[in-house]
Coordinates of C-alpha atoms and ligand atoms in Angstrom, one line a residue:
M1 CA 12.1 -27.9 -0.9
S2 CA 9.4 -26.2 -2.9
I3 CA 8.8 -26.1 -6.6
F4 CA 6.5 -23.7 -8.3
N5 CA 5.5 -24.6 -11.9
P6 CA 4.0 -21.9 -14.0
G7 CA 0.8 -22.5 -15.8
T8 CA 0.8 -21.9 -19.5
R9 CA -1.0 -18.7 -18.9
A10 CA -1.1 -15.8 -16.5
L11 CA 2.5 -16.4 -15.4
H12 CA 3.1 -12.8 -14.8
Q13 CA 0.1 -12.6 -12.5
K14 CA 1.2 -15.5 -10.4
L15 CA 4.9 -14.8 -10.3
G16 CA 4.7 -12.2 -7.5
L17 CA 2.8 -14.6 -5.3
W18 CA 5.2 -17.5 -5.9
I19 CA 8.1 -15.3 -4.9
A20 CA 6.3 -14.3 -1.8
L21 CA 5.3 -17.8 -0.9
M22 CA 8.8 -19.1 -1.6
G23 CA 10.2 -16.7 1.0
L24 CA 7.7 -18.0 3.5
V25 CA 8.2 -21.7 2.7
L26 CA 11.9 -21.4 3.0
A27 CA 11.6 -19.7 6.3
L28 CA 9.9 -22.7 7.9
P29 CA 11.9 -24.7 10.4
C30 CA 13.2 -28.0 9.3
S31 CA 11.6 -29.7 12.3
A32 CA 8.3 -29.1 10.7
L33 CA 9.1 -31.7 8.2
A34 CA 8.4 -34.5 10.6
Q35 CA 4.9 -35.4 9.6
T36 CA 4.0 -34.2 6.1
S37 CA 0.7 -34.9 4.3
L38 CA 0.3 -34.3 0.5
F39 CA -2.9 -33.2 -1.1
T40 CA -3.9 -32.5 -4.7
G41 CA -6.9 -30.5 -5.6
V42 CA -8.3 -27.1 -6.6
V43 CA -8.2 -23.9 -4.6
E44 CA -11.4 -22.3 -3.6
A45 CA -11.7 -18.7 -2.1
I46 CA -14.8 -17.6 -0.3
W47 CA -15.7 -14.3 1.4
G48 CA -18.4 -14.0 4.1
D49 CA -20.1 -10.7 4.5
P50 CA -22.4 -9.7 7.4
L51 CA -25.6 -7.7 7.1
P52 CA -24.7 -4.2 5.8
G53 CA -24.7 -1.7 8.5
S54 CA -23.8 -4.2 11.2
S55 CA -20.4 -3.8 12.8
D56 CA -19.7 -7.5 12.5
A57 CA -16.5 -8.8 11.0
G58 CA -16.0 -10.1 7.5
H59 CA -14.7 -13.6 6.9
F60 CA -12.3 -15.1 4.3
R61 CA -11.6 -18.7 3.5
V62 CA -9.0 -20.2 1.3
Q63 CA -9.4 -23.9 1.0
L64 CA -8.4 -26.9 -1.1
R65 CA -11.1 -29.2 -2.7
T66 CA -9.1 -32.4 -2.9
D67 CA -9.5 -35.0 -5.7
D68 CA -11.5 -37.2 -3.4
G69 CA -13.9 -34.5 -2.4
A70 CA -12.5 -33.5 1.0
L71 CA -12.1 -29.9 2.0
I72 CA -8.9 -28.7 3.6
S73 CA -8.4 -25.3 4.9
I74 CA -5.1 -23.8 3.6
P75 CA -3.5 -22.4 6.7
S76 CA -2.7 -18.7 7.1
L77 CA 0.3 -17.6 5.2
G78 CA 0.3 -14.1 6.8
P79 CA -0.1 -11.3 4.3
E80 CA 0.3 -13.6 1.4
R81 CA -3.0 -15.2 2.3
A82 CA -4.8 -12.5 0.3
A83 CA -2.7 -13.1 -2.7
L84 CA -3.4 -16.8 -2.4
A85 CA -7.0 -16.0 -3.3
Q86 CA -5.8 -15.2 -6.8
L87 CA -5.0 -18.9 -7.2
A88 CA -8.7 -19.7 -6.8
G89 CA -9.6 -22.2 -9.6
S90 CA -6.0 -23.4 -9.9
R91 CA -5.1 -27.0 -9.5
V92 CA -2.3 -27.3 -6.9
E93 CA -0.3 -29.8 -4.9
L94 CA -0.2 -28.9 -1.2
A95 CA 2.0 -30.3 1.5
L96 CA 1.1 -29.7 5.1
S97 CA 3.1 -30.6 8.1
E98 CA 2.1 -30.7 11.8
G99 CA 3.2 -27.2 12.5
T100 CA 2.6 -25.9 16.0
A101 CA -0.4 -25.6 18.3
D102 CA -2.6 -27.8 16.1
Q103 CA -2.1 -25.4 13.2
P104 CA -0.7 -27.2 10.2
A105 CA 2.0 -25.4 8.3
V106 CA 2.4 -25.2 4.5
Q107 CA 5.5 -27.0 3.4
F108 CA 4.9 -26.3 -0.3
L109 CA 2.2 -25.3 -2.6
R110 CA 2.8 -26.2 -6.3
V111 CA 0.6 -25.1 -9.1
I112 CA -0.1 -28.0 -11.5
P113 CA -0.5 -26.9 -15.1
S114 CA -3.7 -28.4 -16.5
D115 CA -6.7 -27.4 -18.4
Q116 CA -8.7 -27.0 -15.2
G117 CA -5.8 -25.2 -13.5
D118 CA -5.7 -22.7 -16.2
A119 CA -9.2 -21.7 -15.5
M120 CA -7.9 -19.4 -12.8
L121 CA -10.5 -17.2 -11.3
G122 CA -8.2 -14.4 -10.1
G123 CA -7.3 -12.9 -13.5
A124 CA -9.0 -11.3 -16.5
V125 CA -12.8 -11.8 -16.9
T126 CA -14.2 -11.1 -20.4
G127 CA -17.0 -12.3 -22.6
S128 CA -20.4 -13.7 -21.8
Q129 CA -20.8 -14.7 -18.1
P130 CA -24.3 -16.4 -17.8
W131 CA -25.3 -17.1 -14.2
I132 CA -28.3 -19.1 -12.8
S133 CA -30.2 -18.3 -9.7
L134 CA -31.3 -21.4 -7.7
L135 CA -34.2 -20.7 -5.3
C136 CA -33.9 -23.2 -2.5
K137 CA -36.3 -23.5 0.5
F138 CA -35.3 -25.1 3.8
S139 CA -37.7 -28.1 4.3
D140 CA -39.2 -26.5 7.5
V141 CA -39.6 -23.0 6.1
A142 CA -42.5 -22.4 3.7
A143 CA -41.9 -18.7 2.9
E144 CA -41.0 -17.6 -0.6
P145 CA -39.6 -14.1 0.0
Q146 CA -39.7 -13.1 -3.7
D147 CA -41.3 -14.9 -6.7
L148 CA -39.6 -16.3 -9.7
G149 CA -40.3 -13.2 -11.8
F150 CA -38.3 -11.1 -9.3
F151 CA -35.2 -13.3 -9.7
Q152 CA -35.5 -13.6 -13.5
G153 CA -36.0 -9.8 -13.8
M154 CA -32.9 -9.2 -11.6
Y155 CA -30.7 -10.2 -14.7
A156 CA -32.4 -7.7 -17.1
N157 CA -30.5 -5.5 -19.5
Q158 CA -32.1 -2.3 -18.3
P159 CA -31.1 0.1 -15.6
G160 CA -31.2 -1.8 -12.3
G161 CA -30.8 -5.2 -13.9
L162 CA -27.6 -7.1 -13.5
D163 CA -26.9 -7.6 -17.2
H164 CA -27.1 -3.8 -17.6
Y165 CA -25.0 -3.3 -14.5
W166 CA -22.1 -5.6 -15.4
R167 CA -22.0 -4.3 -19.0
E168 CA -21.6 -0.8 -17.6
Q169 CA -19.0 -1.9 -15.0
S170 CA -16.9 -3.6 -17.6
Y171 CA -17.4 -1.2 -20.5
D172 CA -19.2 -3.9 -22.4
L173 CA -16.3 -6.4 -21.9
I174 CA -18.6 -8.8 -20.1
D175 CA -22.3 -9.4 -20.0
V176 CA -24.5 -11.8 -18.1
L177 CA -26.8 -12.4 -21.1
G178 CA -28.5 -15.8 -20.8
S179 CA -28.7 -15.7 -17.0
T180 CA -31.9 -17.0 -15.6
A181 CA -33.6 -18.2 -12.4
I182 CA -35.7 -21.3 -11.8
A183 CA -38.7 -21.8 -9.6
W184 CA -38.4 -22.5 -5.8
V185 CA -37.4 -26.0 -4.9
D186 CA -37.3 -27.8 -1.5
L187 CA -34.1 -28.8 0.2
P188 CA -34.2 -32.2 1.8
Q189 CA -33.4 -30.9 5.3
P190 CA -34.6 -28.2 7.7
Q191 CA -32.7 -24.9 8.2
T192 CA -30.8 -25.8 11.4
F193 CA -29.5 -29.0 9.7
Y194 CA -27.5 -26.6 7.3
V195 CA -27.3 -23.6 9.7
P196 CA -27.0 -24.6 13.3
T197 CA -27.1 -21.0 14.6
P198 CA -29.1 -18.9 12.1
G199 CA -28.0 -15.3 12.0
S200 CA -24.6 -15.7 13.8
G201 CA -21.4 -17.5 13.6
T202 CA -19.7 -19.0 10.5
D203 CA -20.9 -22.6 10.6
A204 CA -23.4 -22.7 7.8
N205 CA -22.6 -25.8 5.8
L206 CA -22.1 -24.0 2.5
N207 CA -20.9 -27.2 0.8
K208 CA -24.1 -29.2 1.7
I209 CA -26.3 -26.3 0.7
F210 CA -24.5 -26.2 -2.7
D211 CA -24.7 -29.9 -3.1
D212 CA -28.4 -30.3 -2.0
C213 CA -29.6 -27.2 -3.9
T214 CA -27.9 -28.2 -7.2
A215 CA -29.2 -31.7 -6.8
A216 CA -32.8 -30.5 -6.1
V217 CA -32.9 -28.7 -9.4
D218 CA -31.0 -31.3 -11.4
A219 CA -34.1 -32.6 -13.1
V220 CA -35.0 -29.2 -14.6
V221 CA -31.6 -27.5 -15.0
D222 CA -29.0 -28.1 -17.6
F223 CA -25.8 -26.5 -16.2
G224 CA -24.3 -27.0 -19.6
N225 CA -27.0 -24.5 -20.7
G226 CA -27.3 -25.9 -24.3
G227 CA -23.5 -25.4 -25.0
N228 CA -23.1 -22.1 -23.3
P229 CA -22.4 -23.4 -19.7
F230 CA -23.3 -21.2 -16.8
V231 CA -20.2 -19.7 -15.2
G232 CA -21.9 -18.9 -11.9
I233 CA -24.6 -20.0 -9.5
N234 CA -26.4 -17.6 -7.2
L235 CA -28.0 -19.7 -4.4
M236 CA -31.0 -17.8 -3.0
L237 CA -32.2 -19.2 0.3
N238 CA -35.5 -18.5 2.0
E239 CA -34.2 -17.9 5.5
R240 CA -31.0 -16.7 7.2
L241 CA -27.6 -18.5 6.9
D242 CA -25.1 -17.8 9.6
C243 CA -23.5 -14.4 10.0
C244 CA -23.3 -13.8 6.4
A245 CA -23.9 -13.8 2.7
W246 CA -21.0 -15.6 1.0
G247 CA -19.4 -15.3 -2.4
G248 CA -16.5 -16.9 -4.2
S249 CA -16.0 -20.2 -6.0
R250 CA -16.9 -23.9 -5.7
F251 CA -15.2 -26.7 -7.6
A252 CA -17.7 -29.3 -8.6
T253 CA -19.1 -31.5 -11.4
L254 CA -22.5 -30.6 -12.6
D255 CA -24.2 -32.3 -15.6
G256 CA -20.8 -33.6 -16.5
I257 CA -19.0 -30.3 -16.4
T258 CA -16.1 -30.2 -13.9
K259 CA -14.8 -26.7 -13.1
S260 CA -14.7 -23.9 -10.6
W261 CA -18.2 -22.4 -10.5
R262 CA -18.5 -18.8 -9.5
T263 CA -20.8 -19.2 -6.5
T264 CA -22.8 -17.1 -4.0
W265 CA -24.9 -18.0 -1.0
N266 CA -27.6 -15.5 -0.2
P267 CA -30.1 -15.2 2.7
P268 CA -33.2 -13.0 2.1
W269 CA -31.5 -9.8 3.3
A270 CA -28.9 -10.2 0.5
F271 CA -31.4 -10.2 -2.3
A272 CA -33.4 -7.4 -0.6
N273 CA -30.7 -5.1 -1.9
E274 CA -29.2 -6.0 -5.3
A275 CA -26.0 -4.2 -4.2
V276 CA -25.3 -7.2 -2.0
I277 CA -25.8 -9.6 -4.9
A278 CA -23.5 -7.5 -7.0
H279 CA -20.9 -7.6 -4.2
E280 CA -21.1 -11.3 -3.9
M281 CA -20.9 -11.8 -7.7
G282 CA -17.9 -9.5 -7.6
H283 CA -16.2 -12.1 -5.2
G284 CA -17.4 -14.7 -7.7
F285 CA -15.4 -12.8 -10.4
G286 CA -12.4 -13.0 -8.1
L287 CA -12.4 -9.6 -6.6
P288 CA -11.4 -8.9 -2.9
H289 CA -12.7 -6.1 -0.7
S290 CA -11.3 -2.6 -0.8
N291 CA -11.2 -0.3 2.2
N292 CA -11.1 3.2 3.5
F293 CA -8.0 4.5 5.3
D294 CA -8.8 4.1 9.0
D295 CA -7.1 0.7 9.4
D296 CA -9.8 -0.5 11.7
G297 CA -10.1 -4.0 10.3
N298 CA -13.6 -3.3 8.9
P299 CA -13.6 -3.7 5.1
Y300 CA -17.1 -2.3 4.6
D301 CA -16.5 1.5 5.4
S302 CA -15.6 2.7 1.9
H303 CA -18.5 4.5 0.1
W304 CA -16.7 4.3 -3.3
D305 CA -16.8 0.6 -4.1
V306 CA -19.5 -2.1 -4.4
L307 CA -16.7 -4.4 -3.0
S308 CA -16.6 -2.4 0.2
G309 CA -19.7 -0.8 1.6
A310 CA -22.0 -2.3 -0.9
T311 CA -25.1 -0.3 0.1
A312 CA -23.4 2.9 1.1
S313 CA -24.1 5.9 -1.0
A314 CA -26.0 3.7 -3.4
V315 CA -28.8 4.5 -5.9
S316 CA -32.1 3.0 -4.9
D317 CA -34.4 1.1 -7.2
P318 CA -38.2 0.6 -6.4
V319 CA -38.0 -3.2 -7.0
Y320 CA -34.4 -4.2 -6.3
G321 CA -33.6 -1.9 -3.4
L322 CA -30.1 -0.4 -3.2
L323 CA -28.1 -1.1 -6.3
G324 CA -24.4 -1.8 -6.7
K325 CA -22.2 1.1 -7.6
H326 CA -19.0 0.9 -9.6
T327 CA -15.9 -0.8 -8.3
L328 CA -12.5 0.9 -8.0
A329 CA -10.3 1.3 -11.0
Y330 CA -7.8 -1.0 -9.4
H331 CA -10.3 -3.8 -9.4
K332 CA -11.4 -3.1 -13.0
D333 CA -7.7 -3.1 -14.0
R334 CA -7.3 -6.5 -12.3
L335 CA -10.1 -7.9 -14.4
A336 CA -8.6 -6.4 -17.6
W337 CA -11.5 -4.0 -18.1
I338 CA -9.3 -0.9 -18.5
A339 CA -7.5 -0.7 -21.8
P340 CA -3.7 -0.2 -21.6
A341 CA -4.1 3.1 -23.6
Q342 CA -6.5 4.4 -20.9
R343 CA -4.0 3.7 -18.0
F344 CA -1.5 6.5 -17.5
E345 CA 1.7 5.0 -16.0
P346 CA 4.7 7.4 -16.2
T347 CA 8.0 5.6 -16.4
V348 CA 10.3 8.6 -16.3
D349 CA 10.4 11.6 -13.9
G350 CA 8.4 14.5 -15.3
S351 CA 5.5 16.9 -14.9
Y352 CA 2.5 15.6 -16.8
H353 CA -0.9 17.2 -17.5
I354 CA -3.6 14.6 -18.1
T355 CA -7.4 14.3 -18.0
I356 CA -9.0 11.4 -16.2
D357 CA -12.7 10.8 -16.8
H358 CA -15.1 9.3 -14.3
L359 CA -15.3 5.6 -14.0
A360 CA -19.0 5.3 -15.0
L361 CA -18.4 6.8 -18.5
A362 CA -19.1 4.2 -21.2
A363 CA -16.4 5.4 -23.6
T364 CA -13.7 8.0 -23.4
P365 CA -10.7 9.2 -25.4
N366 CA -9.1 10.2 -22.1
Y367 CA -7.6 8.2 -19.3
R368 CA -9.6 6.1 -16.8
M369 CA -6.8 5.9 -14.3
A370 CA -3.2 6.7 -13.5
R371 CA -0.9 4.2 -11.8
L372 CA 1.9 5.9 -9.9
N373 CA 4.7 3.6 -8.6
V374 CA 6.8 4.4 -5.6
P375 CA 10.5 3.6 -6.2
G376 CA 11.8 0.9 -4.0
S377 CA 8.4 -0.1 -2.8
N378 CA 5.7 -2.8 -3.6
V379 CA 3.1 -0.2 -2.8
Y380 CA 1.7 1.9 -5.6
Y381 CA -1.1 4.4 -6.1
V382 CA -4.1 4.6 -8.5
V383 CA -5.7 7.9 -9.3
E384 CA -9.3 7.7 -10.4
V385 CA -12.3 10.0 -10.8
R386 CA -15.7 9.4 -9.6
D387 CA -18.8 11.6 -10.4
Q388 CA -22.3 11.6 -9.1
V389 CA -23.8 10.4 -12.4
G390 CA -25.6 7.5 -13.9
D391 CA -27.7 4.6 -12.8
Y392 CA -25.2 3.3 -10.3
D393 CA -22.8 6.1 -9.2
G394 CA -25.5 8.8 -9.0
N395 CA -25.6 8.9 -5.2
L396 CA -21.8 8.9 -4.5
P397 CA -20.6 11.4 -1.8
G398 CA -19.3 13.9 -4.5
N399 CA -17.5 14.6 -7.7
A400 CA -13.9 14.0 -6.9
V401 CA -10.5 12.6 -7.6
L402 CA -9.7 9.6 -5.4
I403 CA -6.1 8.6 -4.5
V404 CA -6.1 4.8 -3.9
Q405 CA -3.1 3.2 -2.2
V406 CA -2.5 -0.4 -3.3
D407 CA -0.6 -3.0 -1.4
S408 CA -1.2 -6.4 -2.9
G409 CA -0.1 -8.2 0.2
R410 CA -3.0 -6.8 2.2
Q411 CA -6.3 -8.6 2.7
E412 CA -7.9 -5.6 1.0
P413 CA -5.2 -4.4 -1.4
A414 CA -6.9 -1.1 -2.3
W415 CA -7.4 1.6 0.4
V416 CA -8.8 5.0 -0.5
V417 CA -6.4 7.6 1.0
D418 CA -7.9 10.1 3.5
A419 CA -6.2 13.4 4.3
D420 CA -8.0 13.6 7.7
T421 CA -6.0 13.0 10.9
P422 CA -7.0 10.5 12.1
P423 CA -8.7 9.1 9.0
A424 CA -12.5 9.1 9.2
N425 CA -14.5 6.1 10.2
A426 CA -16.3 6.2 6.8
N427 CA -14.9 7.9 3.8
N428 CA -17.8 9.9 2.5
N429 CA -15.8 12.8 3.7
E430 CA -13.8 15.7 2.2
G431 CA -10.6 14.2 3.3
S432 CA -11.1 11.3 0.8
M433 CA -12.1 13.7 -2.0
W434 CA -9.5 15.6 -3.9
R435 CA -11.1 18.7 -5.4
V436 CA -10.0 21.5 -7.7
G437 CA -7.0 23.4 -6.2
E438 CA -6.0 20.5 -3.9
T439 CA -2.7 18.6 -4.1
Y440 CA -1.8 15.2 -2.8
V441 CA 1.9 14.6 -2.1
E442 CA 3.0 11.0 -1.7
P443 CA 4.5 10.7 1.8
G444 CA 7.9 9.7 0.5
G445 CA 7.9 12.6 -2.0
G446 CA 7.8 10.2 -5.0
F447 CA 5.0 12.1 -6.8
S448 CA 2.3 14.7 -6.4
V449 CA -1.1 15.0 -7.9
E450 CA -2.7 18.5 -8.2
V451 CA -6.3 18.8 -9.3
L452 CA -6.3 21.7 -11.8
A453 CA -9.8 21.9 -13.2
A454 CA -13.1 20.1 -13.6
T455 CA -14.1 19.0 -17.1
A456 CA -17.4 17.8 -18.5
N457 CA -16.6 14.2 -17.5
G458 CA -13.8 14.3 -15.0
F459 CA -10.8 16.4 -13.9
Q460 CA -7.6 17.8 -15.4
L461 CA -4.6 16.9 -13.2
Q462 CA -1.0 17.8 -13.0
I463 CA 1.1 14.9 -11.9
V464 CA 4.7 15.5 -10.9
V465 CA 6.9 12.4 -10.7
G466 CA 10.3 12.5 -9.0
N467 CA 12.5 15.5 -9.9
P468 CA 11.0 16.6 -13.2
P469 CA 12.6 18.6 -16.0
L470 CA 11.7 22.3 -16.2
D471 CA 9.4 21.9 -19.2
P472 CA 6.2 20.1 -18.4
V473 CA 4.8 17.4 -20.7
F474 CA 1.3 18.3 -21.9
E475 CA -0.2 14.9 -22.5
D476 CA -3.5 16.2 -23.9
G477 CA -2.5 19.6 -25.3
F478 CA -4.0 21.9 -22.8
E479 CA -2.0 24.5 -20.9
Ligands
LIG501 ZN1 -17.5 -9.3 0.6

């Protein structure tokens, strides 16, 4: 009934999703087979983020860009919908049936191995990642909220600039060198043509904005960038969109290059604080949101991740406003920015002493994270350290160990554990910060993490897994 073909790469990353989808597909009633439509195209994933500080909801779309240019929403697959986002950029065959209540049902989703399909956006991101900012004015709005120099300078390799920022985030595994911006151009239509209700709703025509904005600059922009094609496009608009700024991917052909372009759509309030642009570019790199532990459906109330509360506990820059902070170790690991040797992952029961350094440190002989699995569960935990240091993490709530629960089936896989009962509405609280002398015990008793001492760049921890032997293992020689 359903066939899932692995691509030539990233098999291990997709396998969990296929298994999950397979279970769902097989669970569909056979009556749903009555009217089936088959589509072929490329998966796009796009996140919509409201103005920081508002209590509005976030939005998430997974859609198929078909070979004839149509756009089809891929129906909800329950918890697996979040994992589906990791197929962004993949070429797939999708069969939909009538389903129930006007909601089509997925009969099968098959990944088609191809050069384009292998350009998956949900996996590792390394190397040079040049972006271009396109500044586009609605035809009835004359304002130019910032000048060209502002947008060009935003990519600088100096503190506060996005090249500097992404180099530090990735430990120099990526840069955005060669990124640029081009002067304001006019869109052919007025604001309400693209955005029927500015400032609310979700009906901004992101497709038309992308198409018209890239067409408006076509005469002056080579998206092939002289042989070093841009990977991403930051669309900067001169007035509001709908509820949100948006970030994700768009499959399109520009200057003869057909691929999934990392893409963001930004109203003026987005580029007023560079943290929002960093957040949207993070979606462009395939990252989802993370969350705090209050389970309130709001994915913007963690202060520890640019991919959650982007502007919360952020460092301020006189030109670019609030800056992005680091993202969680779980996200860095997803993008392959944490070397295997810097990920502590015990495979046998034991008592381990390790040192984890803070995530903003450029280089370290110690660990950057620990991954602790829970036997018999798909949930695992990531232990990381965050300090109030540097150009981006300098205004965090404190120097602390974070315990992050990861469930890849959730819309936001990573939740920062909070010891408070009930968990706080925002996690700039002591309950989310493990300090010297405090111990976290996994609810099922699978492991414990005790914070033994602060070091120059992090914390010494004792991690006890399962029923350990009497003699502890000293991973780094201290006792
Ligand atoms: Zn977002």
